[in-house]
């Protein structure tokens, strides 16, 4: 029963307290060893009564058979069971029904698979949010928004959101507004981001513990520089208590003693929750103190600056004092200097060393003392059983403490375990990202060519050749001439230059070369026609109103999508429409690359998750990921080529009369003036809906200073008249919906 509770809810406070009693932790270890033997053969007996199982070390959660049955209810046994796609598709193919019915059944199967996989994923994220993520530890609520707290520094990570629906699950849990899911547009690991620089260096007081990682990832040596003045800080052995309650009482007693000695005290905590608990305990004892955590970080510099005054107590999460020296008076130095009290050992030795490093700077006196209990996360998950056994044998009474170098070393070994585990995770992540990085370089190079236009023509020629090669090779193997014709018309709007007999008898390379020549000539003539068609309109606008407009917006359409192309009016006029066509090529290439890359990133994320199951087949997931990622990337490039070329071949400038152009311009100008009057700010980008598909419109050119995304602005609700101050990036979507207007900068 004890082990079952541990499997179901390891963070339960009553369970953690019970495990600190004599002999209980050893009983749990023995039980776990028994049920995990023979490759977890007996584990189903434990899990059969549970609805879900939590692996706290891996931060993962799984529904059990009972949990699935409970959620499915009486209506549907397979509510959370994914169909085996290979078997089900085979069954459909073997049925004696028409091709249309088979296609319809397959479509239904894929839809069912998609719904169920999304359902399972959503359920897992909700369970994770409710059981593994604690308020005021992993996140805080500020202004009815879930804000992530950085576990290393304790600072709020503004603008960051958990991915894969986890943030939405937390918002549902805390009953705040559920924001829309975010879509990844670009991704890179920090390691690969740093490796883009030609030279790398850095300086920190705690790099020596990570020297191996610096060399393995960046090929950087770590050099230890001796301190300017000898270190005289008194770093004491850790004090070990059985329970958190005993530990916190001892911390409060020690703070009281230090205040009486007129020594300043800096108390380091690992979470907002603990900092607030200690604050309440100090308030009960009527000890004056300052609190510095993720919720109260704005006064950091002021609080830290005064943290060295006699008798001042500062409770802080691990972010305390970065970049602000704690100055000590002579009176404080005589009393013994700044006292550091750590209420818990962090997973990383670096964070503990940074806390210790607040005291004893430049030869100042000081002391540091860490308080640890067997209920702390580090001790629960990674601590040695020998400590618990030893404390049980000694028969320690309530409030008694152990202080021994063996225990301090044991804690440091536990921290090393965590660091090695975290390094393994980071290294594995980098190995996956190295594969993505090669793809990223290819796609970003093509994007740069489209953005600046310097090599775009070469890329377009390559696209035409690659697509010709793709459709010839794809259909020549089966001599499927009708499909070849269909694909050719779809991407280039041209008919086949050779007959069915020629297609079947000629060599592949010969067909590719001939097809490329015909398609490329067709493309050249299409571009020339577009320039000729656009020039009269551009000429009319330039000669009549060229002094008023620097750039214009011209719509191109392929009959399905419409693309608004921005071009320089003077350049388009002087090049007789050629500049407009070049801008059209740039715009469509950029838009399609961005859209396809965005979808590709999502597929790569899904692939990374799915290949992990390869370990059950004794295969390396990374190797499978490499092969599958290469296939996905080839498909993505082929899709980009075909979609770009399809729009370039089919995109036409709508024919229009000068009267229509003039009228469209006047309407636009009125709307812009109205928007400017409402916003009372020339810095606001104004976007209005296109009232006609066929029009050439003015682009507003900003002449004033641009508002930064994080600058605060005042906005007003059009309907209610309510005013409020928000960050500019938060104001943009509200203004675009037409609900609010910008009044002024703050």
PDB file of N, CA and C in Angstrom, residues 65 68-82 116 119:
ATOM      1  N   UNK A  65      -4.553   1.118 -16.967  1.00  0.00           N
ATOM      2  CA  UNK A  65      -5.745   0.527 -17.598  1.00  0.00           C
ATOM      3  C   UNK A  65      -7.003   0.956 -16.856  1.00  0.00           C
ATOM      4  N   UNK A  68      -7.810   4.572 -17.742  1.00  0.00           N
ATOM      5  CA  UNK A  68      -8.390   4.659 -19.092  1.00  0.00           C
ATOM      6  C   UNK A  68      -9.852   4.222 -19.062  1.00  0.00           C
ATOM      7  N   UNK A  69     -10.132   3.117 -18.344  1.00  0.00           N
ATOM      8  CA  UNK A  69     -11.508   2.620 -18.258  1.00  0.00           C
ATOM      9  C   UNK A  69     -12.401   3.636 -17.539  1.00  0.00           C
ATOM     10  N   UNK A  70     -11.859   4.268 -16.483  1.00  0.00           N
ATOM     11  CA  UNK A  70     -12.638   5.250 -15.709  1.00  0.00           C
ATOM     12  C   UNK A  70     -13.015   6.456 -16.578  1.00  0.00           C
ATOM     13  N   UNK A  71     -12.054   6.944 -17.372  1.00  0.00           N
ATOM     14  CA  UNK A  71     -12.310   8.112 -18.221  1.00  0.00           C
ATOM     15  C   UNK A  71     -13.193   7.771 -19.419  1.00  0.00           C
ATOM     16  N   UNK A  72     -13.048   6.545 -19.907  1.00  0.00           N
ATOM     17  CA  UNK A  72     -13.831   6.142 -21.082  1.00  0.00           C
ATOM     18  C   UNK A  72     -15.306   5.995 -20.739  1.00  0.00           C
ATOM     19  N   UNK A  73     -15.601   5.599 -19.487  1.00  0.00           N
ATOM     20  CA  UNK A  73     -17.001   5.412 -19.094  1.00  0.00           C
ATOM     21  C   UNK A  73     -17.587   4.152 -19.697  1.00  0.00           C
ATOM     22  N   UNK A  74     -18.908   4.050 -19.666  1.00  0.00           N
ATOM     23  CA  UNK A  74     -19.584   2.837 -20.155  1.00  0.00           C
ATOM     24  C   UNK A  74     -19.800   2.852 -21.660  1.00  0.00           C
ATOM     25  N   UNK A  75     -19.674   4.017 -22.281  1.00  0.00           N
ATOM     26  CA  UNK A  75     -20.082   4.150 -23.683  1.00  0.00           C
ATOM     27  C   UNK A  75     -19.088   3.547 -24.671  1.00  0.00           C
ATOM     28  N   UNK A  76     -17.804   3.784 -24.437  1.00  0.00           N
ATOM     29  CA  UNK A  76     -16.826   3.395 -25.463  1.00  0.00           C
ATOM     30  C   UNK A  76     -15.572   2.816 -24.815  1.00  0.00           C
ATOM     31  N   UNK A  77     -15.287   1.542 -25.076  1.00  0.00           N
ATOM     32  CA  UNK A  77     -14.123   0.877 -24.482  1.00  0.00           C
ATOM     33  C   UNK A  77     -12.815   1.431 -25.034  1.00  0.00           C
ATOM     34  N   UNK A  78     -12.841   1.875 -26.292  1.00  0.00           N
ATOM     35  CA  UNK A  78     -11.601   2.296 -26.958  1.00  0.00           C
ATOM     36  C   UNK A  78     -11.464   3.820 -27.016  1.00  0.00           C
ATOM     37  N   UNK A  79     -12.044   4.494 -26.031  1.00  0.00           N
ATOM     38  CA  UNK A  79     -12.027   5.963 -26.030  1.00  0.00           C
ATOM     39  C   UNK A  79     -10.599   6.521 -26.018  1.00  0.00           C
ATOM     40  N   UNK A  80      -9.683   5.821 -25.298  1.00  0.00           N
ATOM     41  CA  UNK A  80      -8.293   6.275 -25.195  1.00  0.00           C
ATOM     42  C   UNK A  80      -7.311   5.276 -25.814  1.00  0.00           C
ATOM     43  N   UNK A  81      -7.805   4.388 -26.680  1.00  0.00           N
ATOM     44  CA  UNK A  81      -6.924   3.382 -27.287  1.00  0.00           C
ATOM     45  C   UNK A  81      -6.693   3.741 -28.753  1.00  0.00           C
ATOM     46  N   UNK A  82      -5.414   3.926 -29.110  1.00  0.00           N
ATOM     47  CA  UNK A  82      -5.090   4.277 -30.502  1.00  0.00           C
ATOM     48  C   UNK A  82      -5.192   3.046 -31.394  1.00  0.00           C
ATOM     49  N   UNK A 116      -7.961  10.778 -31.227  1.00  0.00           N
ATOM     50  CA  UNK A 116      -7.578  10.029 -30.034  1.00  0.00           C
ATOM     51  C   UNK A 116      -6.179  10.399 -29.537  1.00  0.00           C
ATOM     52  N   UNK A 119      -6.483  13.588 -27.807  1.00  0.00           N
ATOM     53  CA  UNK A 119      -7.193  13.383 -26.534  1.00  0.00           C
ATOM     54  C   UNK A 119      -6.236  12.849 -25.458  1.00  0.00           C
TER      55      UNK A 119
END
